PDB file of C-alpha atoms in Angstrom:
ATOM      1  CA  UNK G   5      12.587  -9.747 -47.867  1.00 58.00           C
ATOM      2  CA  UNK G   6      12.882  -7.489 -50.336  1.00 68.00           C
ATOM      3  CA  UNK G   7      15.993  -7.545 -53.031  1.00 78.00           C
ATOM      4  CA  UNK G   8      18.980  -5.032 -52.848  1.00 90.00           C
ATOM      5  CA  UNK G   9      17.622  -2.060 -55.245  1.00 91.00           C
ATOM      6  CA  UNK G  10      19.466  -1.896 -58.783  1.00 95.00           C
ATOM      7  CA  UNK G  11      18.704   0.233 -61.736  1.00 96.00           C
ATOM      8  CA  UNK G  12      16.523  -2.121 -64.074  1.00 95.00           C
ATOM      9  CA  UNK G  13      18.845  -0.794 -66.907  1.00 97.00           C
ATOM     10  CA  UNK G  14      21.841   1.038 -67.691  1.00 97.00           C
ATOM     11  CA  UNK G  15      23.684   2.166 -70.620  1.00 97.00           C
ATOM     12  CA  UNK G  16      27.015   3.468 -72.517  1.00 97.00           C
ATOM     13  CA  UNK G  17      28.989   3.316 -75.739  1.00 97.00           C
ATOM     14  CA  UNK G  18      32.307   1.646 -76.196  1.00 97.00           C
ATOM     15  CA  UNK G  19      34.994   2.931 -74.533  1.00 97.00           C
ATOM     16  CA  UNK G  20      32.567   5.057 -71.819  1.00 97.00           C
ATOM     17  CA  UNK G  21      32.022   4.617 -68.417  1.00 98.00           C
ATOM     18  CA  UNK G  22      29.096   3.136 -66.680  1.00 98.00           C
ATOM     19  CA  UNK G  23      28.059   3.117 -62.838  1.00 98.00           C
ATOM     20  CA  UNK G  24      25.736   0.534 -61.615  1.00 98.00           C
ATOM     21  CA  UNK G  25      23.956   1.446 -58.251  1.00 97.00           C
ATOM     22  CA  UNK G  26      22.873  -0.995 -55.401  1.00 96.00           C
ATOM     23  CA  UNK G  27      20.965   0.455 -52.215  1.00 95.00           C
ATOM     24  CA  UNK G  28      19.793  -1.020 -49.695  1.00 93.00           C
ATOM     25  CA  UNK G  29      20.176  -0.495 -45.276  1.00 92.00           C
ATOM     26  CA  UNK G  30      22.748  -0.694 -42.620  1.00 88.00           C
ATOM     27  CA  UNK G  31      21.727  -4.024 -41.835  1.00 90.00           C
ATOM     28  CA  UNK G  32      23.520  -5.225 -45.010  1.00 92.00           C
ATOM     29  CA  UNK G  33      24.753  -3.255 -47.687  1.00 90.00           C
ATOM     30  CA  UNK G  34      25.703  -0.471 -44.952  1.00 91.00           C
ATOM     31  CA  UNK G  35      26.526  -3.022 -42.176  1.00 90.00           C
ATOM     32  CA  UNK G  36      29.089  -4.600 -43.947  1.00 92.00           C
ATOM     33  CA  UNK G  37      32.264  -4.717 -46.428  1.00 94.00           C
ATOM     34  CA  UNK G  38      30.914  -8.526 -47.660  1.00 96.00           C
ATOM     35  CA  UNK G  39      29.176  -6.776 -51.102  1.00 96.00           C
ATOM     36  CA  UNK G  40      29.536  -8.625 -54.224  1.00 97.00           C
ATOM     37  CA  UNK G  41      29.437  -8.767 -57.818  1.00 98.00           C
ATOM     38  CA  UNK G  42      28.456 -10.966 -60.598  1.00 97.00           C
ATOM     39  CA  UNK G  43      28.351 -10.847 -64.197  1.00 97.00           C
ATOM     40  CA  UNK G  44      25.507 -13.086 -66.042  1.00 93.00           C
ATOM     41  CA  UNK G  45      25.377 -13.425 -69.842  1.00 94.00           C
ATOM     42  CA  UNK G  46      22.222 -14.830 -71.149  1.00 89.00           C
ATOM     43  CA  UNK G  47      21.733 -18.751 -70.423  1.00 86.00           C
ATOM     44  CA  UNK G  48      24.973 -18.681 -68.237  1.00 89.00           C
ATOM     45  CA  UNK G  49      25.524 -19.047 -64.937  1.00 90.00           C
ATOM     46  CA  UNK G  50      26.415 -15.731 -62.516  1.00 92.00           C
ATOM     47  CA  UNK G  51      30.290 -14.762 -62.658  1.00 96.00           C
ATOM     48  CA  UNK G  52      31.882 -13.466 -59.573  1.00 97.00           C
ATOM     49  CA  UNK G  53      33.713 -10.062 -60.718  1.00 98.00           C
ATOM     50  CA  UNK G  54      34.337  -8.347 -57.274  1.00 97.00           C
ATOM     51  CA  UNK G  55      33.954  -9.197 -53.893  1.00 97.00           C
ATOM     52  CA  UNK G  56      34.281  -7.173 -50.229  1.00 96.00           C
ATOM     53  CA  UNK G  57      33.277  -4.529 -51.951  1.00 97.00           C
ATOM     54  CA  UNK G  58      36.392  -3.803 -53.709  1.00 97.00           C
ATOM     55  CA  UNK G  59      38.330  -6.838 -54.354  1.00 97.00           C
ATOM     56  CA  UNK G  60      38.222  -8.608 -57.993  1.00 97.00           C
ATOM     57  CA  UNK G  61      39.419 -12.399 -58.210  1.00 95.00           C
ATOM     58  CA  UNK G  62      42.214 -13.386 -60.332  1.00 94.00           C
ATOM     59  CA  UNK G  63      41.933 -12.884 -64.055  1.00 95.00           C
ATOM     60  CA  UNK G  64      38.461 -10.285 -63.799  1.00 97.00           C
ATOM     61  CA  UNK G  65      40.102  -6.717 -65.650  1.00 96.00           C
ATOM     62  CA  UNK G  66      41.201  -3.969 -63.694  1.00 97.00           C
ATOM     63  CA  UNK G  67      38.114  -2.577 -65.745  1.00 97.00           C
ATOM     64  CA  UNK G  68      35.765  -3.603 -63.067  1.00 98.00           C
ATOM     65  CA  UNK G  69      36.207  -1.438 -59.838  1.00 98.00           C
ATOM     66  CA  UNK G  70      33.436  -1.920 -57.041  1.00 98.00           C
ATOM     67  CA  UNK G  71      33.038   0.824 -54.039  1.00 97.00           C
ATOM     68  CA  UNK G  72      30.871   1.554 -51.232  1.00 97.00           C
ATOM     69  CA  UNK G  73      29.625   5.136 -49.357  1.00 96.00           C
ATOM     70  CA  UNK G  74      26.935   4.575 -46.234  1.00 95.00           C
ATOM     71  CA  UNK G  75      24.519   2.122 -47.809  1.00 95.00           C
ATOM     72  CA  UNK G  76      24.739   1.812 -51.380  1.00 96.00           C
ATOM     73  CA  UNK G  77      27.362  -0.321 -53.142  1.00 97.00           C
ATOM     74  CA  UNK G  78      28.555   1.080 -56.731  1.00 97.00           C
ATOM     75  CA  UNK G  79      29.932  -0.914 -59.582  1.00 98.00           C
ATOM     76  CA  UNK G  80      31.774   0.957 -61.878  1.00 98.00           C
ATOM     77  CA  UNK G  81      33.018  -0.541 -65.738  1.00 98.00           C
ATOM     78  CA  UNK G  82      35.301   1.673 -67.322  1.00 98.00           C
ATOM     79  CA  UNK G  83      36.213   1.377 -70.841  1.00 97.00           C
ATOM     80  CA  UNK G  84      33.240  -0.729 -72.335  1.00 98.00           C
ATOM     81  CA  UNK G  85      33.720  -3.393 -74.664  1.00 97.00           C
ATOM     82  CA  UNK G  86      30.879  -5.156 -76.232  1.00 97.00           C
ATOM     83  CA  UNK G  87      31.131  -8.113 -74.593  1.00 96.00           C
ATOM     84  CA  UNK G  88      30.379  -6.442 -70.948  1.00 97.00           C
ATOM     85  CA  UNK G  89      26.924  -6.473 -72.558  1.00 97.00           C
ATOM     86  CA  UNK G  90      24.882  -8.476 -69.595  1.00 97.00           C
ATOM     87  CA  UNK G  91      23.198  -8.664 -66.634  1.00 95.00           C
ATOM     88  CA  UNK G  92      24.992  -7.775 -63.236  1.00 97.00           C
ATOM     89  CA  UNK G  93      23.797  -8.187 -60.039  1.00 95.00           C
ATOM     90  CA  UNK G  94      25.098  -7.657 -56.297  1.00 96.00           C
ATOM     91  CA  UNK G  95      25.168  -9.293 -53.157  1.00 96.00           C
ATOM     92  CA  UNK G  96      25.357  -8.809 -49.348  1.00 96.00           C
ATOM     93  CA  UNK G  97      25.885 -10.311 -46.503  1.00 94.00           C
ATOM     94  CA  UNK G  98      23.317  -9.840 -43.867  1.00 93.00           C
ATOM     95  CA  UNK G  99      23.363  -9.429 -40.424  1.00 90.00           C
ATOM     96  CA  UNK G 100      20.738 -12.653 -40.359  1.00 88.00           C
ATOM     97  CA  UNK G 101      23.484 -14.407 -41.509  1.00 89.00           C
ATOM     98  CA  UNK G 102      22.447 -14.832 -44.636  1.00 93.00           C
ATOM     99  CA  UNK G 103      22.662 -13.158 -48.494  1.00 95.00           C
ATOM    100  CA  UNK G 104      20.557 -10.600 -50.297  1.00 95.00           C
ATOM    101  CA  UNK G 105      20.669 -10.063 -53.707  1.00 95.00           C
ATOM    102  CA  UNK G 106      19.896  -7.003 -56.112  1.00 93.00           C
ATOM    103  CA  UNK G 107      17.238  -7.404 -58.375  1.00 91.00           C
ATOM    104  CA  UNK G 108      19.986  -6.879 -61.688  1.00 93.00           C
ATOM    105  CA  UNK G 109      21.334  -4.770 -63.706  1.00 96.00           C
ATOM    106  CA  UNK G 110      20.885  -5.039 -67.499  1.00 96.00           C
ATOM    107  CA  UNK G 111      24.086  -3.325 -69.116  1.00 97.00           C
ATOM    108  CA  UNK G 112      23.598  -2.715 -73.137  1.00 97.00           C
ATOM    109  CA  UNK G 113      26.578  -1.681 -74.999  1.00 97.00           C
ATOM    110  CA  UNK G 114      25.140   0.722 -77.206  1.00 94.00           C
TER     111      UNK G 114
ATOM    112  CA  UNK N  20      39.463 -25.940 -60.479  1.00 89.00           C
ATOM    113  CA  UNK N  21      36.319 -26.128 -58.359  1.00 94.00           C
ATOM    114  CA  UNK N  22      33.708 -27.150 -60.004  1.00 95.00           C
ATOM    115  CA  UNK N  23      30.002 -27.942 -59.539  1.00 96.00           C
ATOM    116  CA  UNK N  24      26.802 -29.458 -61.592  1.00 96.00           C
ATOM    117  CA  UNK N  25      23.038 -29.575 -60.495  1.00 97.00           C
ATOM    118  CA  UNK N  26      21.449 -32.131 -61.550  1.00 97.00           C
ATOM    119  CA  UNK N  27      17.694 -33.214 -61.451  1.00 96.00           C
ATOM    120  CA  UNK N  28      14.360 -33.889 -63.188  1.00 95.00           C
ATOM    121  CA  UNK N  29      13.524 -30.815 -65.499  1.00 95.00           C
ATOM    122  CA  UNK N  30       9.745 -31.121 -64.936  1.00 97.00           C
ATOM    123  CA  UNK N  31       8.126 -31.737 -61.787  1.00 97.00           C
ATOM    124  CA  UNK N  32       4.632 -32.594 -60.963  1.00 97.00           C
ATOM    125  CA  UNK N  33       2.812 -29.463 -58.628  1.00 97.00           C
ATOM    126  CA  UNK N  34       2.573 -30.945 -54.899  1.00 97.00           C
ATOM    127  CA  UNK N  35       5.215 -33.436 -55.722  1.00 97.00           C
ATOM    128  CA  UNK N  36       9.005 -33.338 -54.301  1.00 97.00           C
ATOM    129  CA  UNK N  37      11.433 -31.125 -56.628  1.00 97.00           C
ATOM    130  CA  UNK N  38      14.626 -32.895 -55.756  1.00 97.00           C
ATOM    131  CA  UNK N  39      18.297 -31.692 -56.915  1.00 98.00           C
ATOM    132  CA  UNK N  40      21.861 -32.988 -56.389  1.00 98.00           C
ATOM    133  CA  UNK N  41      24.556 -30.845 -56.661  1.00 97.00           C
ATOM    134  CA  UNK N  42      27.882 -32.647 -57.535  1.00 97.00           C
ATOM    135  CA  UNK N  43      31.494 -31.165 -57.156  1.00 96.00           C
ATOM    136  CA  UNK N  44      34.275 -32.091 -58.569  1.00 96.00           C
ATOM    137  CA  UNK N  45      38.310 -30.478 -58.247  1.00 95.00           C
ATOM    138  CA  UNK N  46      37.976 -30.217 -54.592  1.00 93.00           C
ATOM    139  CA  UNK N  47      36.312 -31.791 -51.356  1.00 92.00           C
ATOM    140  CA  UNK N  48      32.941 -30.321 -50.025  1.00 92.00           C
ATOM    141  CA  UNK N  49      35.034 -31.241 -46.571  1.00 90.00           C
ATOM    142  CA  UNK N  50      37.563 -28.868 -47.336  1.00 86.00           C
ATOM    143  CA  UNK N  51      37.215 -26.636 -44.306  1.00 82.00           C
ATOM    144  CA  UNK N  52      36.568 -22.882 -44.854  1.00 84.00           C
ATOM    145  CA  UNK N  53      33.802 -22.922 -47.512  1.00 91.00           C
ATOM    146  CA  UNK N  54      30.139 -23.269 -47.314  1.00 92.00           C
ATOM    147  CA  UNK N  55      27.737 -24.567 -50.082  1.00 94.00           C
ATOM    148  CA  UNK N  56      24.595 -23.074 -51.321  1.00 96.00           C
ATOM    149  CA  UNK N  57      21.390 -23.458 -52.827  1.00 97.00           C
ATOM    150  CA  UNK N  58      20.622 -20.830 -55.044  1.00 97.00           C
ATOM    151  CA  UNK N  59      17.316 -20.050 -57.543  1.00 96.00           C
ATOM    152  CA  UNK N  60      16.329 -17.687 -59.946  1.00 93.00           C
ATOM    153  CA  UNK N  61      12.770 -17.276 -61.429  1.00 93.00           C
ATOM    154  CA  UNK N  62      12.245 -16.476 -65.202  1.00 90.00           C
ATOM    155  CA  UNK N  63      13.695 -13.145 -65.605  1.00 86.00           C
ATOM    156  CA  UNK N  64      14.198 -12.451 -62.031  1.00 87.00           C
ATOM    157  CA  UNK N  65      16.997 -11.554 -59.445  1.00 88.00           C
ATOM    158  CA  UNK N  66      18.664 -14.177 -57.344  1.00 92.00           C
ATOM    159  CA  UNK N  67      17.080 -15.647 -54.072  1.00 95.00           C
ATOM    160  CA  UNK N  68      19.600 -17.345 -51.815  1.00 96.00           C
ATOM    161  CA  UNK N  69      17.679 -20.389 -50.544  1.00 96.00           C
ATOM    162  CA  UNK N  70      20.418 -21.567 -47.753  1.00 95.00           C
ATOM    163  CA  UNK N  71      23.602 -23.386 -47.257  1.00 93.00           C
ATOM    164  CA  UNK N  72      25.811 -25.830 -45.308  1.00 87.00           C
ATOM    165  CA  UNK N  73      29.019 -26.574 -43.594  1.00 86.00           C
ATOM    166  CA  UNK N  74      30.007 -29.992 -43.999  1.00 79.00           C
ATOM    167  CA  UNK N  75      31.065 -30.515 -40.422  1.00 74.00           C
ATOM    168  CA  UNK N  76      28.396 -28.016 -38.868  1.00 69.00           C
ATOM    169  CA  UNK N  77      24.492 -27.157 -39.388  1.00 77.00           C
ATOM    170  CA  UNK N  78      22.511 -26.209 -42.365  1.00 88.00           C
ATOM    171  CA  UNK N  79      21.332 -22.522 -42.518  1.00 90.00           C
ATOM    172  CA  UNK N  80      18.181 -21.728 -44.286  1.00 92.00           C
ATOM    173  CA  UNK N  81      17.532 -17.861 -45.615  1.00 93.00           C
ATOM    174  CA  UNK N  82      15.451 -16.577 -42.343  1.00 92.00           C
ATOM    175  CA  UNK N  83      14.046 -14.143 -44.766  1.00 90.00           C
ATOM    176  CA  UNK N  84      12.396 -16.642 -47.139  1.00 91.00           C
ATOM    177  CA  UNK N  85       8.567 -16.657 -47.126  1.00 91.00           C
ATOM    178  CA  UNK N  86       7.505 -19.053 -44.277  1.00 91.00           C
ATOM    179  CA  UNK N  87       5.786 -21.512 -46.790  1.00 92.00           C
ATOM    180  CA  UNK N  88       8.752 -21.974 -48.803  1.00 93.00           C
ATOM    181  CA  UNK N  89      11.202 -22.072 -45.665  1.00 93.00           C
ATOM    182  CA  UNK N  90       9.067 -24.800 -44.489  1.00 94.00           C
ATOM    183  CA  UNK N  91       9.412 -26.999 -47.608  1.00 96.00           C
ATOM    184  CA  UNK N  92      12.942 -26.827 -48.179  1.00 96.00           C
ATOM    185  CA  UNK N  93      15.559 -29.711 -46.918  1.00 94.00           C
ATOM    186  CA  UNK N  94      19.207 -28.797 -47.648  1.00 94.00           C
ATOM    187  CA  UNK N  95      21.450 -32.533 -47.055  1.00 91.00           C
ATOM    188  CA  UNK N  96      24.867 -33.509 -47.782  1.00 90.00           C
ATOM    189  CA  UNK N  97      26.775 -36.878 -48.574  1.00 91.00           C
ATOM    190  CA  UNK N  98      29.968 -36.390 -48.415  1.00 90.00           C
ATOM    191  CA  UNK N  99      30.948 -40.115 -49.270  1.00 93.00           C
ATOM    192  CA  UNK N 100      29.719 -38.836 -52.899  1.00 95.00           C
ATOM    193  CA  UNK N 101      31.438 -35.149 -52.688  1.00 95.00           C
ATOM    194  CA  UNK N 102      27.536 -34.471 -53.147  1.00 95.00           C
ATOM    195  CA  UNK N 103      24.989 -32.205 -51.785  1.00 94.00           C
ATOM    196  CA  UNK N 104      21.043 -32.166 -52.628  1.00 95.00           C
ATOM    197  CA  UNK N 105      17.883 -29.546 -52.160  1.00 97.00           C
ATOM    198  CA  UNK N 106      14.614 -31.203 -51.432  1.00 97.00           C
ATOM    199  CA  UNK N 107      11.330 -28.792 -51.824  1.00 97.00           C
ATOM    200  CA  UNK N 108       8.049 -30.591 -51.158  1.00 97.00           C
ATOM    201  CA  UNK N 109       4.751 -29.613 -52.285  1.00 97.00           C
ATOM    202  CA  UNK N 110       5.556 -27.625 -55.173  1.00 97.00           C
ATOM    203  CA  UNK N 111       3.917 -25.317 -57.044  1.00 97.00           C
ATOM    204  CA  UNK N 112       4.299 -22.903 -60.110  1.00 96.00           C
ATOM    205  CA  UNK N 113       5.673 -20.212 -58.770  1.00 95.00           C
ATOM    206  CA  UNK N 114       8.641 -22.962 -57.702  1.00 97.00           C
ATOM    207  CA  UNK N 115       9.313 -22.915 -61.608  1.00 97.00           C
ATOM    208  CA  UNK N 116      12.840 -21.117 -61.551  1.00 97.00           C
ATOM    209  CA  UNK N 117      16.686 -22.198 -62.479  1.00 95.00           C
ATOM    210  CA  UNK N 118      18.317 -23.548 -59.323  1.00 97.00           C
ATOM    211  CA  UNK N 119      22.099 -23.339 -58.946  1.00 97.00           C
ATOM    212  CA  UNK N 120      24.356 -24.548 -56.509  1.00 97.00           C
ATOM    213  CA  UNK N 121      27.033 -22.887 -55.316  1.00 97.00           C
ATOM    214  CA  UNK N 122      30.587 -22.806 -53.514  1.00 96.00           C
ATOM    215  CA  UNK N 123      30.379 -19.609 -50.933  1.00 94.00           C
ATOM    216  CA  UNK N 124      34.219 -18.496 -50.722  1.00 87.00           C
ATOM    217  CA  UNK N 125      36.028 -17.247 -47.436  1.00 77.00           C
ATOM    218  CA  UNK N 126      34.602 -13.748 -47.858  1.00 76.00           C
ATOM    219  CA  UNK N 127      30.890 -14.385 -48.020  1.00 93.00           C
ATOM    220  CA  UNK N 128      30.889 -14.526 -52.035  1.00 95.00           C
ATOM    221  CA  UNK N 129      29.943 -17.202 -54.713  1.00 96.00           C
ATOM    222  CA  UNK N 130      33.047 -18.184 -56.068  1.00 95.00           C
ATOM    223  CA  UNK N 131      32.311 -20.919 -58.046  1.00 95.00           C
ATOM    224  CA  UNK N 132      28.191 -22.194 -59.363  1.00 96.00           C
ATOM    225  CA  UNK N 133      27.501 -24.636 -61.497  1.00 95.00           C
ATOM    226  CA  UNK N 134      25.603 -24.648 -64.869  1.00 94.00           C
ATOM    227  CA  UNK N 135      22.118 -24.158 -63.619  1.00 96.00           C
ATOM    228  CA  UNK N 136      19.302 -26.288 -64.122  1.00 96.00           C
ATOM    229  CA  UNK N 137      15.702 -25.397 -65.047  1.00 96.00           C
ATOM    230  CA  UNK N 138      13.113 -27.077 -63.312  1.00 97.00           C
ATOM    231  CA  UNK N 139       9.164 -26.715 -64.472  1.00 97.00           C
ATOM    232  CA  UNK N 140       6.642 -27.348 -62.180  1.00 97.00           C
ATOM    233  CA  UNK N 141       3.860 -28.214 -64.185  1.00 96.00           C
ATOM    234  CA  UNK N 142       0.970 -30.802 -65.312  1.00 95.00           C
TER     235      UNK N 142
END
């Protein structure tokens, strides 16, 4: 099975913008409102930031807004700070009840 | 608060059994309405969801995992310890990854992982 396609890297300076992409088919990413988010810092274990696409758990900053259009899922940080500096991946639910993930994101804060 | 910690043998023998417990702590793994997973991530890689369980129904392995690693992996639970353990047999290198364990919320998300824990498999 192959992983949920990310950009290998992405970039911004503080205060910018950044999008991260994740593609895939119909028979997850498309197929369903169950995308996810996490946040990993070096050494650390995965943080969930948003889930159902759009949703972000208690205490994760308004900063991180996820969305979805057809089959790719899009995660967008909005005013960088230099500790968003990390890896980010996403994750789907499938319709072989199971989970994909993307292959991550590395974010530097330039 | 929820929380979990593999733990294990950091070096494993290839062909032998690489065998993890998962321990939870701040909540029941009989709490109805979450699943637990098995999660692993090679040296620089992405994430590979390996399976999970509900405690009072049947284990689900990833139907998309290569047959000879779906075939070696044994997901069990013991719920008299608020535990649950991964079993892969006959390992080999490319078995050589971080596992994690994992708490899958109401909404088919990873709410809560433990630490991590690196396991070799090597001479």
């Amino acid at each position: 099975q192959s992983a949920v396609t990310q950009p290998r890297s992405v970039s911004g300076s503080p205060g910018q913008s950044v999008t991260i992409s994740c593609t895939r088919n119909n028979t997850d990413v498309g197929g369903y409102d169950f995308v996810s988010w996490y946040q990993q810092h070096p050494g650390k274990a995965p943080k969930l930031i948003v889930y159902d696409v759009t949703k972000r758990p208690s205490g994760v900053p308004v900063r991180f807004a996820g969305s979805k259009s057809g089959n790719t899922a899009s995660l967008t940080i909005s005013g960088l700070q230099a500790d968003d500096e990390s890896d980010y991946f996403c994750c789907s639910y499938t319709d072989r009840y199971s989970y994909v993930f993307g292959g991550g994101t590395k974010l530097t804060v330039l | 608060q929820v929380q979990l910690q593999e733990s294990g043998p950091g070096l494993v023998k290839p062909s032998q059994t690489l065998s993890l417990i998962c321990s939870v702590s701040g909540g029941s793994i009989t709490t109805g309405g979450y699943y637990w997973s098995w999660i692993r991530q090679h040296p620089g890689k992405g994430l590979e969801w390996l399976g999970d369980f509900y405690f009072s129904d049947s284990t689900s392995y990833n139907p998309s995992l290569n047959p000879s690693l779906k075939s070696r992996i044994t997901l069990s639970v013991d719920t008299s310890k608020n535990q649950f353990s991964l079993k892969l047999n006959s390992v080999t290198a490319a078995d050589t990854a971080v596992y994690y364990c994992a708490r899958v919320g109401g909404w088919y998300m990873f709410d809560h992982w433990g630490l991590g824990t690196l396991v070799t498999v090597s001479s």
